[in-house]
Short mmCIF file of C-alpha atoms and ligand atoms in Angstrom, two decimals:
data_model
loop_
_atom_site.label_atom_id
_atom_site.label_comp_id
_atom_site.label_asym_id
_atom_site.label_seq_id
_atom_site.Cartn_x
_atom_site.Cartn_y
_atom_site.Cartn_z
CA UNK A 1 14.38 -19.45 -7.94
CA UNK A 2 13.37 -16.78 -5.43
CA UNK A 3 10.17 -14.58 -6.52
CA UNK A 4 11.01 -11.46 -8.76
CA UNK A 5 8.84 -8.04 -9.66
CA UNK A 6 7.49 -7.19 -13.25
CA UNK A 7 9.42 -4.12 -12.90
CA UNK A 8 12.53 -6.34 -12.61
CA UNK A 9 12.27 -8.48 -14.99
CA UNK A 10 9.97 -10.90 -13.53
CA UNK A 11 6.46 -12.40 -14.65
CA UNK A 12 3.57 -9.83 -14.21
CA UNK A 13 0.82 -10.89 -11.94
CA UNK A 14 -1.76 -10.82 -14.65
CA UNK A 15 -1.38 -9.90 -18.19
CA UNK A 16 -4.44 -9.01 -19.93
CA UNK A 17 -5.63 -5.94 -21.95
CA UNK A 18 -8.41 -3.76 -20.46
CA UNK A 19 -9.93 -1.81 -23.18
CA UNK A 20 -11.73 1.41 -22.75
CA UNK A 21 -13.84 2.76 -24.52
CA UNK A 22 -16.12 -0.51 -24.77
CA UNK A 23 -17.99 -0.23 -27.70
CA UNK A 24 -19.12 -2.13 -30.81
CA UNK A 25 -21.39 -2.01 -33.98
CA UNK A 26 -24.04 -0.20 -32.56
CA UNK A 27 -21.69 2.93 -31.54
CA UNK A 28 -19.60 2.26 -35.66
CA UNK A 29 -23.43 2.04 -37.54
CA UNK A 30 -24.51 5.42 -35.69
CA UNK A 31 -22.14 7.25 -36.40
CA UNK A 32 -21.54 5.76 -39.83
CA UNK A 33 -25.56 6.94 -40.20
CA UNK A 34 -24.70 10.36 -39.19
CA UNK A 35 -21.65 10.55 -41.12
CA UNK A 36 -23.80 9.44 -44.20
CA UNK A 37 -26.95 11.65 -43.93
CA UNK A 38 -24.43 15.14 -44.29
CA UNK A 39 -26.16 16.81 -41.17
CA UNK A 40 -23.16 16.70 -38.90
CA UNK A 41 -24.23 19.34 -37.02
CA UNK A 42 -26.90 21.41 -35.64
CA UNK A 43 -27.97 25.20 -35.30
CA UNK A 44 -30.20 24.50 -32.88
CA UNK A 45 -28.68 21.40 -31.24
CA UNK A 46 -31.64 19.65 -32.60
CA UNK A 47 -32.24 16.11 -33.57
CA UNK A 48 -29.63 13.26 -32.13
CA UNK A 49 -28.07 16.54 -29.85
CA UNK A 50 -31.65 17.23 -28.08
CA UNK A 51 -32.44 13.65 -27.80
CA UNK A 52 -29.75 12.44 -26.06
CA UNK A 53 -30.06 15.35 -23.52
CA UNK A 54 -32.99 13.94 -22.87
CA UNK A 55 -32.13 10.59 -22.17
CA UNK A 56 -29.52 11.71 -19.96
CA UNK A 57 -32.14 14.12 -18.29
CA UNK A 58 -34.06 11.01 -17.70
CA UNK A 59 -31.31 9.18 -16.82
CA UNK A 60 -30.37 11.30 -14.03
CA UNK A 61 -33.88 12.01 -12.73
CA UNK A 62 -33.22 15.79 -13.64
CA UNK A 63 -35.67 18.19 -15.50
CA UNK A 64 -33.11 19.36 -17.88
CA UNK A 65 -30.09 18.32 -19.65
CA UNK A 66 -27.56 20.78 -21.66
CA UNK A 67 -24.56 19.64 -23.67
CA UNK A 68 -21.39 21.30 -24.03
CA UNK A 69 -18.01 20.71 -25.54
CA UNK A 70 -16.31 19.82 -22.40
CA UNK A 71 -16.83 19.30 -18.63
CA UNK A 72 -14.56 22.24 -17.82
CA UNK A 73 -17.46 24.42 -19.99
CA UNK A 74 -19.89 22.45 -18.29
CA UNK A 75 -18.77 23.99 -15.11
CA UNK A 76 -18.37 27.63 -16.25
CA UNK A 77 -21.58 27.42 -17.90
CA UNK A 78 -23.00 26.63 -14.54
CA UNK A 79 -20.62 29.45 -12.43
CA UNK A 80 -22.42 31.99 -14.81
CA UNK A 81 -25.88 30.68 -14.62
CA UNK A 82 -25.97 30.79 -10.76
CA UNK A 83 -24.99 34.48 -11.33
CA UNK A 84 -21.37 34.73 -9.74
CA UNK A 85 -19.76 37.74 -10.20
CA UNK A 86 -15.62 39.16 -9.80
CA UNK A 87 -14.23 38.77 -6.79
CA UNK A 88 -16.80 36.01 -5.36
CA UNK A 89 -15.50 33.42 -3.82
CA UNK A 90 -16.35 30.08 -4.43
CA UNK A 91 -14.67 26.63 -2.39
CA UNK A 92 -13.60 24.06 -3.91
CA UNK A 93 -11.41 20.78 -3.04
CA UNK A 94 -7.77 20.72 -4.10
CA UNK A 95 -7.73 17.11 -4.55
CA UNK A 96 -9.59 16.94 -8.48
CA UNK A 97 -8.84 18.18 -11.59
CA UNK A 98 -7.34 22.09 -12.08
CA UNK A 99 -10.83 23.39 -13.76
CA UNK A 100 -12.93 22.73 -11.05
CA UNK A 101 -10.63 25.76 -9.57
CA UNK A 102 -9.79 27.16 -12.92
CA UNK A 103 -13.54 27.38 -14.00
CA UNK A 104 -14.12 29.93 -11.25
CA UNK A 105 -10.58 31.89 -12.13
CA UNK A 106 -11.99 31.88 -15.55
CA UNK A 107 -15.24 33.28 -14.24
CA UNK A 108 -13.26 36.42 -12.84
CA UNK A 109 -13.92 34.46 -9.15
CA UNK A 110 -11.57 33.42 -6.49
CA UNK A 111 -11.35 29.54 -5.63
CA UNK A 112 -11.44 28.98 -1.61
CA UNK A 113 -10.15 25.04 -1.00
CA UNK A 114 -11.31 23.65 1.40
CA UNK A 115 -9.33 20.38 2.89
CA UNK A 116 -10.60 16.72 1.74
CA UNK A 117 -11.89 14.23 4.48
CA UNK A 118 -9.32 11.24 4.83
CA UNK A 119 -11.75 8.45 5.12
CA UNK A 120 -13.49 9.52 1.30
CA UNK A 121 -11.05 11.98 -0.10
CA UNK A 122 -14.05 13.99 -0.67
CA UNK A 123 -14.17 17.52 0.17
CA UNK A 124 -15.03 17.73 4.65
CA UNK A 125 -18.30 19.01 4.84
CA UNK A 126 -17.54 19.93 8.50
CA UNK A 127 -14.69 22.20 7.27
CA UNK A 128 -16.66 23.97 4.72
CA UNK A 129 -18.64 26.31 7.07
CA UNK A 130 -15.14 27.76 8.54
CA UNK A 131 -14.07 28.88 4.83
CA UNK A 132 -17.48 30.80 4.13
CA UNK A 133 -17.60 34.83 4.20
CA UNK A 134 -19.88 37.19 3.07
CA UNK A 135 -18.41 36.85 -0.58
CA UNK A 136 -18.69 33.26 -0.94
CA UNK A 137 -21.75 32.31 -3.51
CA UNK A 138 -21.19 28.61 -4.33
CA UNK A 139 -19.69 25.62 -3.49
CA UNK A 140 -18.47 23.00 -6.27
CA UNK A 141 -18.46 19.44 -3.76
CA UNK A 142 -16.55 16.95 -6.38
CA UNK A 143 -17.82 13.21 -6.17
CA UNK A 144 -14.27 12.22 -6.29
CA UNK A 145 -13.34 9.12 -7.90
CA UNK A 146 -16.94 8.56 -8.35
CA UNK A 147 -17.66 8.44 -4.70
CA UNK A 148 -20.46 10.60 -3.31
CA UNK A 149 -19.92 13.28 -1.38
CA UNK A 150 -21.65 14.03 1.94
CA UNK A 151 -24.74 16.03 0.06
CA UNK A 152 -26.73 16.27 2.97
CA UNK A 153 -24.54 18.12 4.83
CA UNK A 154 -23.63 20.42 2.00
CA UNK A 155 -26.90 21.45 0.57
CA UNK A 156 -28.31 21.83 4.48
CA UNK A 157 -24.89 24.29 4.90
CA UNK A 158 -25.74 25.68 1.42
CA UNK A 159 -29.03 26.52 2.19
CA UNK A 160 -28.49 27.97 5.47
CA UNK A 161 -26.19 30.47 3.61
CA UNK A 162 -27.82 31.14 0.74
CA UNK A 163 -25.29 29.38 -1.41
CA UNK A 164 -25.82 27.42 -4.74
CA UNK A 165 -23.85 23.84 -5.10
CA UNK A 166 -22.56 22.73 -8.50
CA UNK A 167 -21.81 18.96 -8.32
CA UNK A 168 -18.46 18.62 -9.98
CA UNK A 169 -19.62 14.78 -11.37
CA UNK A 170 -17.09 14.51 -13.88
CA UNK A 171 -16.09 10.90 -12.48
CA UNK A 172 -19.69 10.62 -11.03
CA UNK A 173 -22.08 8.88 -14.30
CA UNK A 174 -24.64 6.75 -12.82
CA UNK A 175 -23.91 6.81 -9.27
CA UNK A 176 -25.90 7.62 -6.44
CA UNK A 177 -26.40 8.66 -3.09
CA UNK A 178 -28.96 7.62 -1.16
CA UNK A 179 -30.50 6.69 -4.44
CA UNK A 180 -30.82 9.60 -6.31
CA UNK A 181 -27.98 10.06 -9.48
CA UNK A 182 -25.26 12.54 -8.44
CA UNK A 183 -25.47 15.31 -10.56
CA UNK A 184 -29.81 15.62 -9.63
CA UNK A 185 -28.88 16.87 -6.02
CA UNK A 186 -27.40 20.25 -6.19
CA UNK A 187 -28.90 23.24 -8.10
CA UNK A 188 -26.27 22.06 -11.22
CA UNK A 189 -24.64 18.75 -11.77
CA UNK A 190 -21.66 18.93 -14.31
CA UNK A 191 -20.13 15.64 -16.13
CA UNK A 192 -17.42 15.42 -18.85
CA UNK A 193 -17.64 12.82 -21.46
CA UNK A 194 -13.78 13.24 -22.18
CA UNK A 195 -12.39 9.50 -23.21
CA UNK A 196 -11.11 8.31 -19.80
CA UNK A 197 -14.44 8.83 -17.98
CA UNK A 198 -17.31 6.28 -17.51
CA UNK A 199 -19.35 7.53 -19.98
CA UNK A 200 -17.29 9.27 -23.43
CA UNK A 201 -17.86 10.23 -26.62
CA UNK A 202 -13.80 11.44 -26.97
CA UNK A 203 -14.89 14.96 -25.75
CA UNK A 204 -17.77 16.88 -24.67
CA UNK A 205 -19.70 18.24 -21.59
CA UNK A 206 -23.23 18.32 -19.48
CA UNK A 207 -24.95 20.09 -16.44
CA UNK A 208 -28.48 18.88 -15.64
CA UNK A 209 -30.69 20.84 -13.64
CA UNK A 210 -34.58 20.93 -12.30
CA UNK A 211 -34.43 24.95 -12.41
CA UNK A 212 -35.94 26.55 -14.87
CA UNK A 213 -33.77 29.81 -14.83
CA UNK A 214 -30.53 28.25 -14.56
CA UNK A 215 -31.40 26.25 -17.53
CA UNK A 216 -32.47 29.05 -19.53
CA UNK A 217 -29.40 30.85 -18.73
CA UNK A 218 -27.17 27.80 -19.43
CA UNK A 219 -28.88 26.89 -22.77
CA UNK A 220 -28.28 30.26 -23.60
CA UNK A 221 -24.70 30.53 -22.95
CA UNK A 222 -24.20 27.44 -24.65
CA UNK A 223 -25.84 28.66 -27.62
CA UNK A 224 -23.94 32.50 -28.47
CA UNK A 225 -25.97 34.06 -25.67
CA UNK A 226 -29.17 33.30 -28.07
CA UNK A 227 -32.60 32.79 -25.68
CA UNK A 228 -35.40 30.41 -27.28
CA UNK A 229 -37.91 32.22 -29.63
CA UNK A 230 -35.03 34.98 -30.12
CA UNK A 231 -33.90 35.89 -33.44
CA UNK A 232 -30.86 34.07 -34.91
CA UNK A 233 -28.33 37.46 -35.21
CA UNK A 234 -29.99 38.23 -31.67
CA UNK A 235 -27.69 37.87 -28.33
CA UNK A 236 -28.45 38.61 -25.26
CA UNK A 237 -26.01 36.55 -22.96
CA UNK A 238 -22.20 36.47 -22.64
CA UNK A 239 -21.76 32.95 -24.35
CA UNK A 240 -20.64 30.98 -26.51
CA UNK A 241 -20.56 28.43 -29.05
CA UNK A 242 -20.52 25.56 -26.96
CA UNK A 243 -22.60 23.23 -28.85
CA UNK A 244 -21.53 19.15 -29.88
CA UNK A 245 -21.98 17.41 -32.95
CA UNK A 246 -24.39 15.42 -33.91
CA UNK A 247 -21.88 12.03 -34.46
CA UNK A 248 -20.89 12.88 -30.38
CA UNK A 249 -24.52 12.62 -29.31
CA UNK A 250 -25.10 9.18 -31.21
CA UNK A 251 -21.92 7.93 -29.73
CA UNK A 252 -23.28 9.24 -26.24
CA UNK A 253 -26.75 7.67 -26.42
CA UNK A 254 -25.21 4.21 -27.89
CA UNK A 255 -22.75 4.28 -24.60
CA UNK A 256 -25.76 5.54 -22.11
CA UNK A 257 -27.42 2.08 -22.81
CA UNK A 258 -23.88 0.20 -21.07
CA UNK A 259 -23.80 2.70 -18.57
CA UNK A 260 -25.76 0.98 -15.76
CA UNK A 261 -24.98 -2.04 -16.50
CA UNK A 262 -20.98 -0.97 -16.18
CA UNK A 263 -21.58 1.19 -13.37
CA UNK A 264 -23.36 -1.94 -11.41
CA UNK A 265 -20.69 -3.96 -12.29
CA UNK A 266 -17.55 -2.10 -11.09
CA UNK A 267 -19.68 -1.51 -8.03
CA UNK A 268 -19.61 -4.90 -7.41
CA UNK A 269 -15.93 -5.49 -7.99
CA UNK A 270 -14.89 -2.53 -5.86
CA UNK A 271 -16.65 -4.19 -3.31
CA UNK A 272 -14.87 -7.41 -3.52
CA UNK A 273 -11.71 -5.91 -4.25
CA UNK A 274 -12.51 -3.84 -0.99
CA UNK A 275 -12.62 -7.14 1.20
CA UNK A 276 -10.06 -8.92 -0.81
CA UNK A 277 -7.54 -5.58 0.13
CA UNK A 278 -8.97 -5.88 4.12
CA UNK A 279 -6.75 -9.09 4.28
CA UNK A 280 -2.83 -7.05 3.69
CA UNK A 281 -1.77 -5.18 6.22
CA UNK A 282 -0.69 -1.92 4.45
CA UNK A 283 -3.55 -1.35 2.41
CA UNK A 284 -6.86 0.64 3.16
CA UNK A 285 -10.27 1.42 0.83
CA UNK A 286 -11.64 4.25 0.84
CA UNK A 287 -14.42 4.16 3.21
CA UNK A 288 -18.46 3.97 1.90
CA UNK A 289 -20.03 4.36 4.70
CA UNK A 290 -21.64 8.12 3.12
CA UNK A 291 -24.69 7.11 2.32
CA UNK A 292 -23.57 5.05 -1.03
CA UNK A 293 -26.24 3.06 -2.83
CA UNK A 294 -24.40 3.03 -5.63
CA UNK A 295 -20.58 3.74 -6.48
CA UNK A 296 -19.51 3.94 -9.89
CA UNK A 297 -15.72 3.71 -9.66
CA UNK A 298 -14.28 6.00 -12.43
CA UNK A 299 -11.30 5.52 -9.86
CA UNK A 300 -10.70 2.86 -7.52
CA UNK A 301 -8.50 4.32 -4.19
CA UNK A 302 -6.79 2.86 -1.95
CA UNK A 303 -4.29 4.17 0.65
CA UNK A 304 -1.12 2.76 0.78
CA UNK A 305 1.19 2.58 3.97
CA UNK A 306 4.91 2.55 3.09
CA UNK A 307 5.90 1.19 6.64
CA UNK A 308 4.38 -1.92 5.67
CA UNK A 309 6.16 -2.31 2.65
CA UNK A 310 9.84 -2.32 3.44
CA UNK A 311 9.69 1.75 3.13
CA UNK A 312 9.10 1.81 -0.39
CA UNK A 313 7.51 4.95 -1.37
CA UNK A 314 3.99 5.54 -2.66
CA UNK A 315 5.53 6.33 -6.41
CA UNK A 316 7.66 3.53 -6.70
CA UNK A 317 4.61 1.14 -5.31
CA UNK A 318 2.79 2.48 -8.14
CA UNK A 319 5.04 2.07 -10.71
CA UNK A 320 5.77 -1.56 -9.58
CA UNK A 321 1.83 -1.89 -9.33
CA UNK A 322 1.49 -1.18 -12.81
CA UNK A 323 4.16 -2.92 -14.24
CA UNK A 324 2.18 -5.89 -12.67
CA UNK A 325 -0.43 -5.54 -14.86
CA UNK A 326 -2.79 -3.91 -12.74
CA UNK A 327 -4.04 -0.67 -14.70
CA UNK A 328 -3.14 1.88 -11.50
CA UNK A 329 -1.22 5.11 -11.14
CA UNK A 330 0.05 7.37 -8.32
CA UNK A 331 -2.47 10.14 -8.63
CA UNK A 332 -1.73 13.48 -8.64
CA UNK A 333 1.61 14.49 -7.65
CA UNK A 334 0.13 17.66 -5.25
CA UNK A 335 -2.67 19.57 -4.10
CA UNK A 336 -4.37 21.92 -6.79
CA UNK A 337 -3.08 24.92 -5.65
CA UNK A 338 0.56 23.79 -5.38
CA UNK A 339 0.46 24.68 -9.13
CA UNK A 340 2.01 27.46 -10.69
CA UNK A 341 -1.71 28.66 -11.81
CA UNK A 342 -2.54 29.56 -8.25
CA UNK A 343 1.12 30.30 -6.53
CA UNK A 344 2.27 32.29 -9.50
CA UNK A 345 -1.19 33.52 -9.53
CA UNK A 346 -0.72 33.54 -13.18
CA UNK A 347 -4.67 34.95 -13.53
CA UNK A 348 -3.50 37.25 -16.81
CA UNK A 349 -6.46 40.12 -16.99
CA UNK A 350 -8.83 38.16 -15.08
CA UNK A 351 -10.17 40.36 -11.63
CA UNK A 352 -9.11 38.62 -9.05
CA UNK A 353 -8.45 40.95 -6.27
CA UNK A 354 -4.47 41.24 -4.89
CA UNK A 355 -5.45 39.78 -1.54
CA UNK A 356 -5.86 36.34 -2.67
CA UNK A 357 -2.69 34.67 -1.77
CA UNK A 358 -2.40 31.07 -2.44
CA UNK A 359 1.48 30.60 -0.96
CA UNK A 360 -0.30 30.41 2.26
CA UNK A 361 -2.73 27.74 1.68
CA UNK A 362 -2.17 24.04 3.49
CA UNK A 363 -4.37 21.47 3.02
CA UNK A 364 -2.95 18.42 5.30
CA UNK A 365 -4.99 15.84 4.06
CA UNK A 366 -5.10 16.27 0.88
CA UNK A 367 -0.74 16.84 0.84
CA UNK A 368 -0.59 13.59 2.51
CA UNK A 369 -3.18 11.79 -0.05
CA UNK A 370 -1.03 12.85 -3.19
CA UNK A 371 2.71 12.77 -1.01
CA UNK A 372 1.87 9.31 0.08
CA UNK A 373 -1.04 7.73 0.31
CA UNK A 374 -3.41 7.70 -2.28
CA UNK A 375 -2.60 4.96 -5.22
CA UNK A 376 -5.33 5.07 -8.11
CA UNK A 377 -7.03 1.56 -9.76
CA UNK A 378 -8.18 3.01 -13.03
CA UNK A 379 -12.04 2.43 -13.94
CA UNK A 380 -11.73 -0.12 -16.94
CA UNK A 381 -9.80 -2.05 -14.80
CA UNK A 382 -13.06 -2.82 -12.71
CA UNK A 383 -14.86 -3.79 -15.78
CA UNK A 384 -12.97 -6.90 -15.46
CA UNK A 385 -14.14 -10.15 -13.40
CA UNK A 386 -13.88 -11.63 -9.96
CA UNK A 387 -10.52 -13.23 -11.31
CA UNK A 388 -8.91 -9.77 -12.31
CA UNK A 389 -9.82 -8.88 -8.82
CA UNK A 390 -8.30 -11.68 -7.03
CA UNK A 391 -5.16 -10.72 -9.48
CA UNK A 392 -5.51 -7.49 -8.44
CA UNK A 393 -4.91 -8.20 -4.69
CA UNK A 394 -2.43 -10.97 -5.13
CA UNK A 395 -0.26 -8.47 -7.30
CA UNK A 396 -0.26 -6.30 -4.22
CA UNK A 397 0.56 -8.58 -1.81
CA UNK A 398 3.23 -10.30 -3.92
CA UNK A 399 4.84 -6.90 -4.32
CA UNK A 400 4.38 -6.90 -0.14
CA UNK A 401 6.39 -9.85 0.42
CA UNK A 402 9.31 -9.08 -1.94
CA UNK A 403 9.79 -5.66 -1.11
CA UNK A 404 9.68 -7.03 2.79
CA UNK A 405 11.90 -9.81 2.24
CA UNK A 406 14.44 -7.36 0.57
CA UNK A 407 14.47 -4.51 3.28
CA UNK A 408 14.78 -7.72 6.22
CA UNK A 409 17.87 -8.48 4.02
CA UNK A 410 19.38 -5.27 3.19
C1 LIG B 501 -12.23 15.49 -16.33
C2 LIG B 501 -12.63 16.42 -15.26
C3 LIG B 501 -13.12 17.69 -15.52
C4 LIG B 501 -13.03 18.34 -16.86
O1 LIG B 501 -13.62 17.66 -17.88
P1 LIG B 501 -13.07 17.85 -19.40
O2 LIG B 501 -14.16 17.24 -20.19
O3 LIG B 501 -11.77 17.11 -19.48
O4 LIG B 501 -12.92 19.30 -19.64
C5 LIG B 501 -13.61 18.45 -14.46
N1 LIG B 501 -13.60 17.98 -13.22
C6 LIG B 501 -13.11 16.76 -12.92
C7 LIG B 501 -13.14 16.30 -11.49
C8 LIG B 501 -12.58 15.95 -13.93
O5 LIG B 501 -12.04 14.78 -13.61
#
């Protein structure tokens, strides 16, 4: 009997569950102890709140750590901070998640994107230069997938400019570049903890920071525009409340002890998976040859060449990719501002000024990355062994062969 897909009926490649979050008693007695001692929450963001900001602080190698509900706040919190104002401009990648552009619409700013680099999908540092004017005031680089940008580069063009960088490190938890965390380079780093990423408590938000101000300013928006030592009915910044509860920060500090530990480990099985893939033609990692000394793999990317399979396209490789068993997915479906957001310019009462015209924006790379080339491996997935990898690979290249085999015959 001739060889059939999952999606057709036939045997998947590898059938197991991989679960995410991990967690076990230690996360369930926590919060249990929270839960029982009735103070759920804090005023202050005292207690479990403050001390997990500073183990993450610590964690990162950063001076200061401020939590927030989400890690689209996170980002807004930081816009503010660095002291943006309407109609600057600030650049931005199209290939992420809307609110690392929607933060700065929501900030009364105007997102510039910039085009990705092919070989990392991060934003091109050599393109960035071209995009800045006289109103541009910061630049969010995100470490996409969990692979660092080129920081170097951008903090050197930052500098040069007067700009301030605000790591988007939403997929970023524990990885580095050139051995420092991402998140400690720029002036802000921003993560989420929503429950997909590499380090969750369901929801919630942080920035880290070594200055002084911006942390002031940050804590203070977080907090009702309250400053430390003010007066409780006293506001003096445009804020909000921001703040997490006390059951989130337990759950946070009981999954910051797996973090390394995870993080080391899907490093090492995107690196095997990376020279299992070098063997099918068709296939192509994302290159590390930034300065990585540590990836953490909230998403696993490879490129996918449709002439080498038969001419199937990139969405119905992923869907037969999944239905294999391997935890994947085809990414987003076009650039950022492709959406309605930005080509509608749907900005309600926010002041962004008329000229602004997103219907004119092409970004080849990163059009060609969500059209047809980019194919996600989720990061759970890589939490798996050497085995799941080898599955991983062999699911691929079974796919390969049948979809060849058919196209030869059709
Ligand atoms: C998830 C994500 C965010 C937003 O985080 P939330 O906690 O979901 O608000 C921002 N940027 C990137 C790149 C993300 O993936």
């Amino acid at each position: 009997m001739s060889e059939k897909l999952a999606i057709h009926g036939g045997q998947k490649s590898i059938d197991k569950s991989f679960n995410w979050p991990v967690f076990d008693e230690q996360e369930i007695n926590a919060v249990r102890d929270i839960v029982a001692g009735g103070k759920w929450g804090n005023p202050d963001c005292g207690d479990e709140v403050a001390r997990f900001e500073a183990e993450f602080a610590a964690y990162c190698g950063s001076k200061y750590a401020i939590t927030c509900v989400n890690g689209s706040v996170s980002l807004r919190l930081a816009l503010i901070a660095c002291g943006v104002k309407p109609g600057d401009e600030v650049i931005v990648p199209p290939y992420t998640f809307i609110t690392t552009a929607s933060s700065v619409i929501e900030c009364n700013c105007v997102p510039v994107f910039v085009d990705i680099d092919p070989a990392t999908y991060n934003i091109s540092s050599a393109a960035i230069e071209a995009a800045i004017t006289p109103r541009t005031k910061v630049i969010i680089p995100v470490h996409f997938g969990g692979l660092a940008c080129d920081m170097d580069a951008i903090m050197a063009i930052a500098k040069k400019y007067g700009l301030k960088v605000i790591e988007d490190a939403a997929h970023a938890h524990g990885a580095e570049y050139k051995g420092k965390k991402l998140g400690s380079i720029g002036h802000v780093g921003s993560f989420s903890f929503q429950s997909s990423k590499n380090l969750t408590s369901g929801e919630g938000g942080i920035v880290v920071t070594d200055d002084d101000e911006l942390y002031a300013m940050m804590h203070s928006l977080r907090n009702v525009g309250r400053i430390e030592g003010g007066q409780w009915y006293e506001h003096y910044n445009p804020g909000c409340n921001y703040r997490i509860t006390q059951m989130q920060a337990v759950l946070l500090s009981a999954q910051l002890k797996r973090l390394e530990a995870q993080t080391r480990l899907r490093n090492e099985n995107g690196l095997y998976l990376n020279s299992l893939l070098a063997k099918i033609d068709g296939v192509e990692p994302l290159d590390r040859s930034v300065d990585i000394t540590l990836h953490c793999y909230h998403i696993y990317i490879f490129k996918y060449d449709a002439a080498k399979f038969g001419g199937v396209s990139k969405d119905n490789f992923a869907a037969m990719l999944a239905a294999e068993g391997v935890p994947s997915f085809k990414g987003y479906p076009q650039p950022l501002y492709k959406q309605p957001l930005f080509q509608n310019k749907n900005f309600m009462c926010y002041a962004i000024p008329g000229s602004a015209d997103y219907s004119a924006v092409h970004c080849p790379e990163a059009e060609r990355a969500c059209s047809t080339d980019a194919v996600w491996i989720l990061q759970h997935a890589l939490l798996g062994d050497k085995n799941d990898m080898e599955a991983f690979a062999a699911a691929i290249a079974k796919i390969q062969r049948i979809v060849v085999k058919n196209s030869v015959n059709a």
